[in-house]
Amino acid sequence: MNPLDLYSYISIAVSLLTFAFVAWLFAWIKKQPSENEKIATVGKLIRDGAHTFLRKEYIMLAKFAGAVALLILLFLPTPIWNGGYEENIVMAISYLAGNVFSGMAGLIGIRVATIANIKTAEAARRGIGPAFLAGFRGGAVMGMAVVGSTLLGTALILLITGNTTALLGFSFGASSLALFAKAGGGIFTKTADLSADLVGKVELGIPEDDPRNPAVIADNVGDNVGDVAGMGADLFDSSIASIAAALVLAAVLDKNSTDKVYSIMVLCYASIGLFASIVGVFLARMGKKGPTSALNNLTYSTTAIFAALTAIATYFLNFDWRIWGASMVGLAVGVIIGITTDYFTDDGKKPVQNTAKASETSPALTILSGFSYSLISVLPALIGIGASALIAYKLCADIGGGELMFGFPIGALYGIAMAAVGMLSIVGMIISNDAYGPIVDNARGMAEMGELGEEVLNITDELDSAGNTVKAITKGFAIGAAGLTVIALLGAFLSEVNEAALEMGKDIITTLDIMEPTVFFGMLVGAAIPAVFSAMLIRGVDKNAQRMIADIHRQFKERPGIIDGSQTPDYTSSIEIATVGALRELIPAGLMAILITLAVGFIGGVQAIGGFLTGNIVAGLLLALFMSNAGGLWDNAKKYVESGHNGGKGSDAHKAAVIGDTVGDPFKDTAGPSINTQITVVSLVASLTATMFLNVSIF
Amino acid sequence: MNPLDLYSYISIAVSLLTFAFVAWLFAWIKKQPSENEKIATVGKLIRDGAHTFLRKEYIMLAKFAGAVALLILLFLPTPIWNGGYEENIVMAISYLAGNVFSGMAGLIGIRVATIANIKTAEAARRGIGPAFLAGFRGGAVMGMAVVGSTLLGTALILLITGNTTALLGFSFGASSLALFAKAGGGIFTKTADLSADLVGKVELGIPEDDPRNPAVIADNVGDNVGDVAGMGADLFDSSIASIAAALVLAAVLDKNSTDKVYSIMVLCYASIGLFASIVGVFLARMGKKGPTSALNNLTYSTTAIFAALTAIATYFLNFDWRIWGASMVGLAVGVIIGITTDYFTDDGKKPVQNTAKASETSPALTILSGFSYSLISVLPALIGIGASALIAYKLCADIGGGELMFGFPIGALYGIAMAAVGMLSIVGMIISNDAYGPIVDNARGMAEMGELGEEVLNITDELDSAGNTVKAITKGFAIGAAGLTVIALLGAFLSEVNEAALEMGKDIITTLDIMEPTVFFGMLVGAAIPAVFSAMLIRGVDKNAQRMIADIHRQFKERPGIIDGSQTPDYTSSIEIATVGALRELIPAGLMAILITLAVGFIGGVQAIGGFLTGNIVAGLLLALFMSNAGGLWDNAKKYVESGHNGGKGSDAHKAAVIGDTVGDPFKDTAGPSINTQITVVSLVASLTATMFLNVSIF
């Protein structure tokens, strides 16, 4: 057997082991006791709502993906009239597979999250230890399902097609879905949040989770579809993209060898990452130091396990130590970015406290303070991403004999891709921590609605607060990983372009020279895209919230008994409006990004696209980091005031901090994290359509 | 006589003609009648305050510039122990001259602006026509003084030293001053504005220009030092930088010729731009269509005169038509950027109106709406800058025989520089329009304090509103021009590097390849700098305002009679605190930008610096456009509500719109426009220190 095939089978075996573990976790959660009827009712409403969203999303996605698959069939990688028949079918199927694998993972995640929230709330009656475990294992199902699908899909595509370009198609499928799940889910969750707040707190003056508010269930659904399914799809996307980019580059390095060692390393490291995450999840328990340090320790111990196991594998399988080094650099920088991100959003540190203090004077100062701290916060992360790319490149510059294949030092680019793979190796643990957040957040609401008492509420509060704290670290990690991944994708793009150029007898591209005016033109346009994309999503939230509020007002008119509790609100109507609107607002933003990519390609050719991707990455990382951190900072400043500082609840500072939080909500939960996905989508569109731009362009 | 020397003398003659015109305008303004005593008193307070600021600023600048000049003397362009003695003296003197010329222009501008405000207020009693003329001619003194000094300084340096590198030193001097004037003035003006509002409107509930408010004079001083002196220094800086970059590149093209035609074209076009502005200013009258269209028509007619005269010069002097074409592309794109910028900040258009509407619901939506529109607003400007660079490059690619001097198509880069020169050709008119704003704004306040009656107030209101409207166009223009200028500076940087490399027998740089990891690393770090720089300025405003408010509270305690009018406030104390604080906050931001530039150079060498400048330009333009437009949009949304829409003054929408305006103030008047200067400073530091990075770097 071809050694690469062997490793593909091993990867499939590891994935199946993961799914067995997922099944075990799922069964464990299901058999946790639950009895409170109120909680069960609320839980069912949330579960049904989340499934309504997923169903509609998947129907719309199916149409979109169908249309894209048809275009791929006709045009990509080779127009069908030029004989691209077979290749195109493979590509279209890979693309659809990317959608399906990511979609399945999202479905599993939502299923378990909407059970685990109930179980966590009930477990909190037995103490914080069991509640933590229920919440964490609920999140872990999502985490493990995502990484299991990543590896399974990659290995299957590689085994069946033997074609790394098909992997880019698979990755593009995952990106399509992530666009819907992350951006669509992001618009949904903030539509519901904003509407619930404006109608509930502002108009009616009723508390946050009051069941008389027709938007209240939609709000809880939003946590699940935005943070569980959306974040999962986003990291699935980054994870696939990093592995695909590494394998595309590895294929070039392995071209003239039979042992395919560079491709094997990718699969081997990814499998070890998966295995390390399984071990981490399996060992997870609440320690004595509370849930925050339990979650963080899990991240660090998984990191350590990964580092040790890959070192062992590298030693025994005679892999190149420089590549191991590149992976470790990625991993280390991921952790460092996480920690610096934490500084800007932690309520024990100056940025949050000064923003809370500024809120005493005026909401304008809340905004200005948070805004300026978050602008500063991008510096360490950008230096980190740049430095890790630089070190990985220099470490691996001589790999592949140091020769310039296709005009580029492929070994060095492969090193950057492996740094991304290293950073994303512990993604299973990251998603587990991340999905833990909405589960315990939901559980907190349920404990309140189910009247489980003060003591239980204190426990769920503590769990919830830990979720918010680790979120900052995981988000920094996710953006850092996306940054390295898209640098690797830029390499994959050039490798694709040059492979096509060689086939067509055209000149290959050996530089992406900033002093070329098409490159510079592309760069300026590319830099504007994340700004416009995120603005369109924010405007989408705004418009969609207006529709939802209008519907709630209609409900109050038609059922006047809602307010005194004699009639029940129509929760489903709110959910459907948020769902349809979210998906409707998302399409123009996604199309804008894709169409401008194609337009730049037709104007300036491949060089302009290269510049475009670069500008997109640079400005995209800047805005994504800024928005995520600003949102987290304002959120925590509000919580800090609510916990009794600067005048506490009800004070002017509190009102100002609430305004900051409302501004930050779509930043951190809609626009910021969606920019990652936008960059990946655009990078993959560029890679897949590269051949066309070689043939047609104005300049 | 050497033909270039001849043209230098002609340029000097045109500059002297300009100064004669400036003197005539100044005399005209001085002899306008004024009699109202209250106005005279207020006017004197403002004038003294503005001069206090300028004096302190210039003292601090002198220390800074002295230290920099010493460093230049020791290190630049060649360390003194390597025999750089003579060159370094020339460079240090050029640097100091840049400071002095720009400082002189600022001083003239402030002198006349603080007289013209009084004359305009008084002229308004005779009707809108005379008042418009007084305001406009006041602004024109600044505009003409700036462009006159630009050309005079450039021609003198060129004539005396015959050395284009010295021009970069001169340009760096202008940038140093601009950093103090624009960023320092920006912090001052917003410190005063914020403090006056928070103490006056919020704490005491007294109207805007109430003389009991100790910050009220500082606020009016701020308009002058921020908008007149600051904006003038900023455009002086861009203007010098574009001409210097064009001359550096022209010198390469002219190397082997005796007719020096490319250098001559630069001086010729710049002289014509100056002449066209003189004609425009001379013809300026209020037409029947009101002040806004009068100001805009002046811009357009100056543009037309410039286009016609340069065409005539090109025809008779046998210049290359392609270069004329490049200049015209720059000019056209400048106008287009101005117009699209106007769309996003005009209260007759959707962005402002929708933001005003959003204010009815919550201040958070005011912020989100303005934020998202402004993010979208960057797209047309970035496309415009990119397209004009692309077209200018392609037009001029074959100039200089199309040969690659120093590895780069210098002709093409020269084309981009000439597009910037074209865009900045009408800068005299742009500054005149811009300085008109604070003069009529001041006049409005004086008409109120001098109790000149309702009719006069209506006139000054109309003049003021025209000032705000044209400001959007001039700001778009300024940023667009800065964009092209820094692209040209990037070319000048590489030309400097390669000249040094050839001398030292090192390899020259032929590409700035994005796929080089040092370039990419530099680019990511460079992108973070404008974000951090602008954040530091915004934080500077915040901290400085806290100091000023504390001082005002002290005054109220020590002189309890201020409130009932029995004691006068100590206006000077507020002004001094704002001045000292502004300059203190500015230094760390400027040093941060310069030191990180040097650090990146030492880490990654010249390539990293090239990437750094690119990232800095791309992210800098993005943020500068976003911040300027957001500030303008929120300002006009507030005014739109105040004019009776969405509930009018005192409504919730008004309160929300005021919050938006307060957030936008430091965006548009401190951080946004200062980013231009930051980019130029960093580009020039990189050019001047290029030789060092050729010798020392880690990677």
Coordinates of N, CA and C in Angstrom, one line a residue, chain A residues 194 198 202 354 358 361-365 367-369 371-373 375-376 378-379 382-383 385-387 389-391 393-394 408 413 416 487 490-491 494 510-521 523-525 527-529 531-532 534-536 538-539 542 596 603 610-611 614-615 617-619 621-623 626-627 659 662-663 666-667 699, chain B residues 194 198 202 354 358 361-365 367-369 371-373 375-376 378-379 382-383 385-387 389-391 393-394 408 413 416 487 490-491 494 510-521 523-525 527-529 531-532 534-536 538-539 542 596 603 610-611 614-615 617-619 621-623 626-627 659 662-664 666-667 699:
Chain A
L194 N -30.9 42.1 20.5 CA -31.2 43.6 20.5 C -32.7 43.8 20.6
L198 N -34.5 45.7 23.6 CA -35.2 47.0 23.3 C -36.7 46.9 23.7
V202 N -36.2 48.2 27.6 CA -36.5 49.6 27.4 C -38.0 49.9 27.3
N354 N -10.9 51.0 33.3 CA -10.9 52.4 32.9 C -12.1 52.8 32.0
A358 N -14.8 55.6 32.8 CA -15.2 56.6 31.8 C -16.7 56.6 31.6
T361 N -18.8 59.4 33.3 CA -18.9 60.8 32.7 C -20.0 60.8 31.6
S362 N -19.8 59.9 30.6 CA -20.7 60.0 29.4 C -20.6 58.7 28.6
P363 N -21.7 58.3 28.0 CA -21.6 57.1 27.1 C -20.6 57.3 26.0
A364 N -20.4 58.6 25.6 CA -19.5 58.9 24.5 C -18.1 58.4 24.9
L365 N -17.8 58.6 26.2 CA -16.4 58.3 26.7 C -16.3 56.7 26.9
I367 N -17.6 54.7 24.8 CA -17.3 54.3 23.4 C -15.8 54.6 23.1
L368 N -15.4 55.8 23.3 CA -14.1 56.3 23.0 C -13.0 55.4 23.7
S369 N -13.3 55.2 25.0 CA -12.3 54.4 25.7 C -12.2 53.0 25.2
F371 N -13.1 51.9 22.3 CA -12.6 52.0 21.0 C -11.1 52.1 20.9
S372 N -10.5 53.0 21.8 CA -9.1 53.2 21.6 C -8.3 52.0 22.2
Y373 N -8.7 51.4 23.4 CA -8.0 50.2 23.9 C -8.0 49.1 22.9
L375 N -8.2 49.3 19.6 CA -7.3 49.6 18.5 C -5.9 49.2 18.9
I376 N -5.5 49.5 20.2 CA -4.2 49.2 20.7 C -4.0 47.7 20.7
V378 N -4.7 45.3 18.9 CA -4.4 44.6 17.7 C -2.9 44.4 17.5
L379 N -2.1 45.3 18.2 CA -0.7 45.3 17.9 C 0.0 44.0 18.3
L382 N -1.0 41.1 15.9 CA -0.4 41.2 14.6 C 1.1 40.9 14.6
I383 N 1.7 41.4 15.6 CA 3.2 41.1 15.7 C 3.3 39.6 15.9
I385 N 1.3 37.1 14.9 CA 1.1 36.4 13.7 C 2.3 36.6 12.7
G386 N 2.7 37.8 12.6 CA 3.8 38.1 11.7 C 5.1 37.4 12.1
A387 N 5.3 37.4 13.4 CA 6.6 36.8 13.8 C 6.5 35.3 13.7
A389 N 4.9 33.6 11.4 CA 5.1 33.3 10.0 C 6.5 33.5 9.6
L390 N 7.1 34.5 10.1 CA 8.5 34.8 9.8 C 9.4 33.7 10.3
I391 N 9.2 33.3 11.5 CA 10.1 32.2 12.1 C 9.9 30.9 11.4
Y393 N 8.8 30.4 8.4 CA 9.4 30.5 7.1 C 10.9 30.2 7.1
K394 N 11.6 31.0 8.0 CA 13.0 30.9 8.1 C 13.5 29.5 8.5
F408 N 8.6 29.8 -6.0 CA 8.5 30.1 -4.6 C 9.2 29.1 -3.7
L413 N 6.8 28.0 2.7 CA 5.3 28.2 2.8 C 4.7 27.0 3.5
I416 N 4.9 27.6 7.1 CA 3.9 28.5 7.6 C 2.6 27.7 7.8
I487 N -2.4 33.1 5.3 CA -1.1 33.3 4.7 C -0.7 32.0 4.0
L490 N -2.6 31.8 0.8 CA -2.0 32.7 -0.2 C -0.9 31.8 -1.0
G491 N -0.2 31.1 -0.2 CA 0.8 30.2 -0.8 C 0.1 29.1 -1.7
L494 N -0.9 30.6 -5.0 CA 0.1 30.8 -6.0 C 0.6 29.5 -6.5
T510 N 6.6 34.5 -10.1 CA 7.6 34.2 -9.1 C 7.7 35.3 -8.0
T511 N 7.0 36.4 -8.2 CA 6.9 37.3 -7.1 C 5.5 37.9 -7.0
L512 N 5.1 38.4 -5.9 CA 3.9 39.2 -5.7 C 4.5 40.6 -5.3
D513 N 4.8 41.4 -6.3 CA 5.6 42.6 -6.0 C 4.7 43.8 -5.7
I514 N 4.9 44.3 -4.5 CA 4.1 45.5 -4.1 C 4.2 46.6 -5.1
M515 N 5.4 46.7 -5.7 CA 5.6 47.9 -6.6 C 5.0 47.6 -8.0
E516 N 4.4 46.4 -8.2 CA 3.6 46.3 -9.4 C 2.2 47.0 -9.1
P517 N 1.8 47.8 -10.1 CA 0.6 48.6 -9.7 C -0.7 47.8 -9.7
T518 N -0.7 46.7 -10.4 CA -1.9 45.8 -10.3 C -2.0 45.2 -8.9
V519 N -0.8 44.8 -8.3 CA -0.8 44.3 -7.0 C -1.2 45.3 -6.0
F520 N -0.7 46.5 -6.1 CA -1.0 47.6 -5.2 C -2.5 48.0 -5.3
F521 N -3.0 48.0 -6.5 CA -4.4 48.3 -6.7 C -5.3 47.2 -6.0
M523 N -4.4 45.4 -3.6 CA -4.3 45.5 -2.2 C -5.2 46.5 -1.5
L524 N -5.3 47.7 -2.2 CA -6.2 48.7 -1.6 C -7.6 48.3 -1.7
V525 N -8.0 47.7 -2.8 CA -9.4 47.2 -2.9 C -9.7 46.1 -1.9
A527 N -8.3 45.6 0.9 CA -8.4 46.1 2.3 C -9.7 46.7 2.6
A528 N -10.5 47.2 1.6 CA -11.8 47.7 1.9 C -12.8 46.7 2.1
I529 N -12.6 45.4 1.6 CA -13.7 44.4 1.6 C -14.1 44.0 3.1
A531 N -14.0 45.7 5.7 CA -14.8 46.9 6.2 C -16.2 46.9 5.7
V532 N -16.3 46.8 4.4 CA -17.7 46.8 3.8 C -18.5 45.6 4.3
S534 N -18.2 43.7 7.0 CA -18.7 43.8 8.4 C -19.7 44.8 8.5
A535 N -19.6 46.0 7.8 CA -20.6 47.0 7.9 C -22.0 46.5 7.4
M536 N -21.9 45.7 6.3 CA -23.2 45.1 5.8 C -23.9 44.2 6.8
I538 N -23.5 44.4 10.1 CA -24.0 45.2 11.2 C -25.3 45.9 10.8
R539 N -25.3 46.4 9.6 CA -26.6 47.0 9.1 C -27.7 45.9 9.0
D542 N -29.3 45.5 12.3 CA -30.1 46.7 12.5 C -31.5 46.5 11.8
I596 N -16.6 41.1 -6.0 CA -15.5 42.1 -6.1 C -14.2 41.3 -6.3
I603 N -10.0 42.7 -13.8 CA -9.3 43.9 -14.1 C -7.8 43.7 -14.1
G610 N -3.6 38.5 -6.1 CA -2.6 38.2 -5.1 C -2.6 39.4 -4.1
G611 N -2.5 40.6 -4.7 CA -2.5 41.8 -3.9 C -3.8 42.0 -3.1
T614 N -3.9 39.8 -0.1 CA -3.0 40.4 0.9 C -3.7 41.5 1.7
G615 N -4.2 42.4 0.9 CA -4.9 43.6 1.5 C -6.1 43.1 2.4
I617 N -6.3 40.2 3.9 CA -5.8 39.5 5.1 C -5.4 40.6 6.1
V618 N -4.6 41.6 5.7 CA -4.1 42.6 6.6 C -5.2 43.4 7.2
A619 N -6.1 43.9 6.4 CA -7.2 44.7 7.0 C -8.2 43.8 7.7
L621 N -7.6 41.0 9.4 CA -7.1 40.7 10.7 C -7.3 41.9 11.7
L622 N -6.9 43.0 11.1 CA -7.0 44.2 12.0 C -8.4 44.5 12.5
L623 N -9.3 44.4 11.6 CA -10.7 44.7 12.0 C -11.3 43.6 12.8
F626 N -9.8 43.9 16.3 CA -10.4 45.1 16.9 C -11.8 44.9 17.4
M627 N -12.6 44.4 16.5 CA -14.1 44.2 16.8 C -14.3 43.2 17.9
I659 N -24.9 50.9 26.9 CA -24.8 51.4 25.5 C -23.6 50.9 24.8
T662 N -24.2 47.3 23.9 CA -25.0 47.1 22.8 C -24.3 47.4 21.5
V663 N -23.4 48.4 21.5 CA -22.6 48.6 20.3 C -21.6 47.4 20.1
P666 N -22.9 43.4 18.2 CA -22.7 42.9 16.8 C -21.2 42.9 16.4
F667 N -20.4 43.7 17.1 CA -18.9 43.6 16.8 C -18.4 42.3 17.1
F699 N -5.7 44.6 -17.4 CA -4.3 45.1 -17.4 C -3.3 43.9 -17.4
Chain B
L194 N -14.4 69.2 24.4 CA -15.0 68.2 25.3 C -15.2 68.8 26.7
L198 N -18.7 69.4 28.5 CA -19.0 68.6 29.7 C -19.3 69.5 30.9
V202 N -23.3 70.0 30.3 CA -23.8 68.9 31.2 C -23.9 69.4 32.6
N354 N -30.5 58.4 7.9 CA -30.7 57.1 8.6 C -30.1 57.1 10.0
A358 N -32.0 56.5 13.4 CA -31.6 55.5 14.3 C -31.5 56.0 15.7
T361 N -34.1 55.6 18.5 CA -34.2 54.3 19.3 C -33.3 54.3 20.4
S362 N -32.0 54.5 20.1 CA -31.0 54.4 21.2 C -29.6 55.0 20.7
P363 N -28.8 55.5 21.6 CA -27.5 56.0 21.2 C -26.7 54.9 20.6
A364 N -26.9 53.7 21.1 CA -26.1 52.6 20.5 C -26.3 52.4 19.0
L365 N -27.6 52.7 18.6 CA -27.8 52.6 17.2 C -27.3 53.8 16.4
I367 N -24.4 55.1 17.1 CA -23.0 54.7 16.9 C -22.9 53.6 15.8
L368 N -23.8 52.6 15.9 CA -23.7 51.4 15.0 C -24.0 51.9 13.5
S369 N -25.0 52.7 13.4 CA -25.3 53.2 12.1 C -24.2 54.0 11.4
F371 N -21.1 54.1 12.3 CA -19.9 53.2 12.2 C -20.0 52.4 10.9
S372 N -21.2 51.8 10.6 CA -21.2 50.9 9.5 C -21.2 51.7 8.2
Y373 N -21.9 52.9 8.1 CA -21.9 53.7 6.9 C -20.4 54.1 6.6
L375 N -17.7 52.7 7.5 CA -16.8 51.6 7.0 C -17.1 51.4 5.5
I376 N -18.3 51.5 5.1 CA -18.6 51.4 3.7 C -18.0 52.5 2.9
V378 N -15.2 53.8 2.9 CA -13.8 53.7 2.5 C -13.7 53.1 1.1
L379 N -14.7 52.3 0.7 CA -14.5 51.6 -0.6 C -14.3 52.5 -1.8
L382 N -10.8 54.1 -1.7 CA -9.6 53.2 -1.8 C -9.6 52.8 -3.3
I383 N -10.7 52.5 -3.9 CA -10.7 52.1 -5.3 C -10.1 53.3 -6.1
I385 N -8.0 55.7 -5.2 CA -6.6 55.9 -5.1 C -5.9 54.8 -5.8
G386 N -6.4 53.5 -5.6 CA -5.7 52.4 -6.3 C -5.8 52.6 -7.8
A387 N -7.0 53.0 -8.3 CA -7.1 53.1 -9.8 C -6.2 54.2 -10.3
A389 N -3.4 55.3 -9.1 CA -2.0 54.8 -9.1 C -1.8 53.9 -10.3
L390 N -2.8 53.0 -10.5 CA -2.7 52.0 -11.6 C -2.6 52.7 -12.9
I391 N -3.5 53.6 -13.2 CA -3.5 54.3 -14.5 C -2.3 55.1 -14.7
Y393 N 0.6 54.7 -13.4 CA 1.7 53.8 -13.6 C 1.8 53.3 -15.1
K394 N 0.6 52.8 -15.5 CA 0.6 52.2 -16.8 C 0.8 53.3 -17.9
F408 N 13.6 49.2 -10.7 CA 12.2 49.5 -10.7 C 11.9 50.4 -11.9
L413 N 6.8 55.1 -11.5 CA 6.7 55.6 -10.1 C 6.6 57.2 -10.2
I416 N 3.2 58.2 -10.9 CA 2.3 58.2 -9.7 C 2.6 59.4 -8.9
I487 N 2.4 56.6 -1.7 CA 2.8 55.5 -2.7 C 4.1 56.0 -3.4
L490 N 7.0 55.7 -1.2 CA 7.5 54.3 -1.2 C 8.5 54.1 -2.3
G491 N 8.1 54.7 -3.5 CA 9.1 54.7 -4.6 C 10.4 55.4 -4.3
L494 N 12.6 53.4 -2.1 CA 13.4 52.3 -2.7 C 14.5 52.9 -3.6
T510 N 15.1 44.7 -6.1 CA 14.3 44.8 -7.3 C 12.9 44.5 -7.1
T511 N 12.5 43.9 -6.0 CA 11.1 43.6 -5.7 C 10.8 43.8 -4.3
L512 N 9.6 44.1 -4.0 CA 9.1 44.1 -2.6 C 8.1 43.0 -2.6
D513 N 8.6 41.8 -2.4 CA 7.8 40.6 -2.6 C 7.0 40.2 -1.4
I514 N 5.6 40.2 -1.5 CA 4.8 39.9 -0.4 C 5.1 38.5 0.1
M515 N 5.6 37.6 -0.7 CA 5.8 36.3 -0.3 C 7.2 36.1 0.5
E516 N 7.9 37.2 0.5 CA 9.1 37.3 1.4 C 8.6 37.4 2.9
P517 N 9.0 36.6 3.8 CA 8.4 36.7 5.1 C 8.7 37.9 5.9
T518 N 9.9 38.5 5.6 CA 10.2 39.8 6.2 C 9.3 40.9 5.8
V519 N 8.9 40.9 4.5 CA 8.0 41.9 4.0 C 6.6 41.7 4.6
F520 N 6.2 40.4 4.7 CA 4.9 40.1 5.2 C 4.8 40.5 6.7
F521 N 5.9 40.2 7.4 CA 6.0 40.5 8.8 C 5.9 42.0 9.0
M523 N 4.6 44.1 7.0 CA 3.3 44.6 6.6 C 2.3 44.5 7.8
L524 N 2.3 43.4 8.5 CA 1.4 43.2 9.6 C 1.7 44.2 10.7
V525 N 2.9 44.4 11.0 CA 3.3 45.3 12.1 C 2.9 46.7 11.6
A527 N 0.6 47.7 9.7 CA -0.8 47.9 9.7 C -1.3 48.2 11.0
A528 N -0.6 47.8 12.1 CA -1.1 48.0 13.4 C -0.8 49.5 13.9
I529 N 0.2 50.1 13.3 CA 0.7 51.4 13.8 C -0.4 52.5 13.7
A531 N -3.5 52.2 13.8 CA -4.5 51.9 14.8 C -4.0 52.4 16.2
V532 N -2.8 52.0 16.6 CA -2.2 52.3 17.9 C -2.0 53.8 18.0
S534 N -3.6 56.3 16.4 CA -4.8 57.1 16.6 C -5.4 56.8 18.0
A535 N -5.3 55.6 18.4 CA -5.8 55.3 19.8 C -5.1 56.1 20.8
M536 N -3.8 56.3 20.7 CA -3.1 57.1 21.7 C -3.5 58.5 21.6
I538 N -6.5 59.6 20.8 CA -7.9 59.7 21.4 C -7.8 59.6 22.9
R539 N -6.9 58.7 23.3 CA -6.7 58.6 24.8 C -6.1 59.9 25.3
D542 N -8.8 62.3 25.9 CA -9.5 61.9 27.1 C -8.8 62.3 28.4
I596 N 9.1 52.1 16.4 CA 8.7 50.8 15.8 C 9.2 50.7 14.4
I603 N 15.1 44.5 12.7 CA 14.7 43.0 12.7 C 14.8 42.5 11.3
G610 N 10.0 48.0 3.8 CA 9.2 48.2 2.6 C 7.8 47.6 2.9
G611 N 7.7 46.4 3.5 CA 6.4 45.9 3.9 C 5.7 46.7 4.9
T614 N 4.1 49.6 3.5 CA 2.9 49.3 2.7 C 1.7 49.0 3.7
G615 N 2.0 48.2 4.7 CA 0.9 47.9 5.7 C 0.4 49.2 6.3
I617 N 0.5 52.2 5.0 CA -0.3 53.0 4.0 C -1.7 52.4 3.9
V618 N -1.8 51.1 3.8 CA -3.1 50.5 3.5 C -4.0 50.7 4.7
A619 N -3.5 50.3 5.9 CA -4.3 50.4 7.1 C -4.6 51.9 7.5
L621 N -4.7 54.5 5.4 CA -5.8 55.1 4.6 C -7.2 54.7 5.0
L622 N -7.3 53.4 5.3 CA -8.5 52.8 5.7 C -9.0 53.5 7.0
L623 N -8.2 53.6 8.0 CA -8.6 54.2 9.2 C -8.9 55.7 9.1
F626 N -12.1 56.2 7.3 CA -13.2 55.8 8.2 C -13.5 56.8 9.3
M627 N -12.4 57.3 9.9 CA -12.6 58.2 11.1 C -13.1 59.5 10.6
I659 N -24.3 62.3 21.6 CA -23.3 61.3 21.9 C -22.5 60.8 20.7
T662 N -20.1 63.5 19.9 CA -18.9 63.6 20.8 C -17.9 62.4 20.5
V663 N -18.4 61.3 20.2 CA -17.5 60.2 19.8 C -16.8 60.6 18.5
G664 N -17.5 61.2 17.6 CA -16.9 61.5 16.3 C -15.9 62.7 16.3
P666 N -13.2 63.5 18.2 CA -11.8 63.2 18.1 C -11.4 62.4 16.9
F667 N -12.4 61.6 16.4 CA -12.2 60.9 15.1 C -11.8 61.8 14.0
F699 N 17.3 39.5 10.5 CA 16.9 38.5 9.4 C 17.4 38.9 8.1

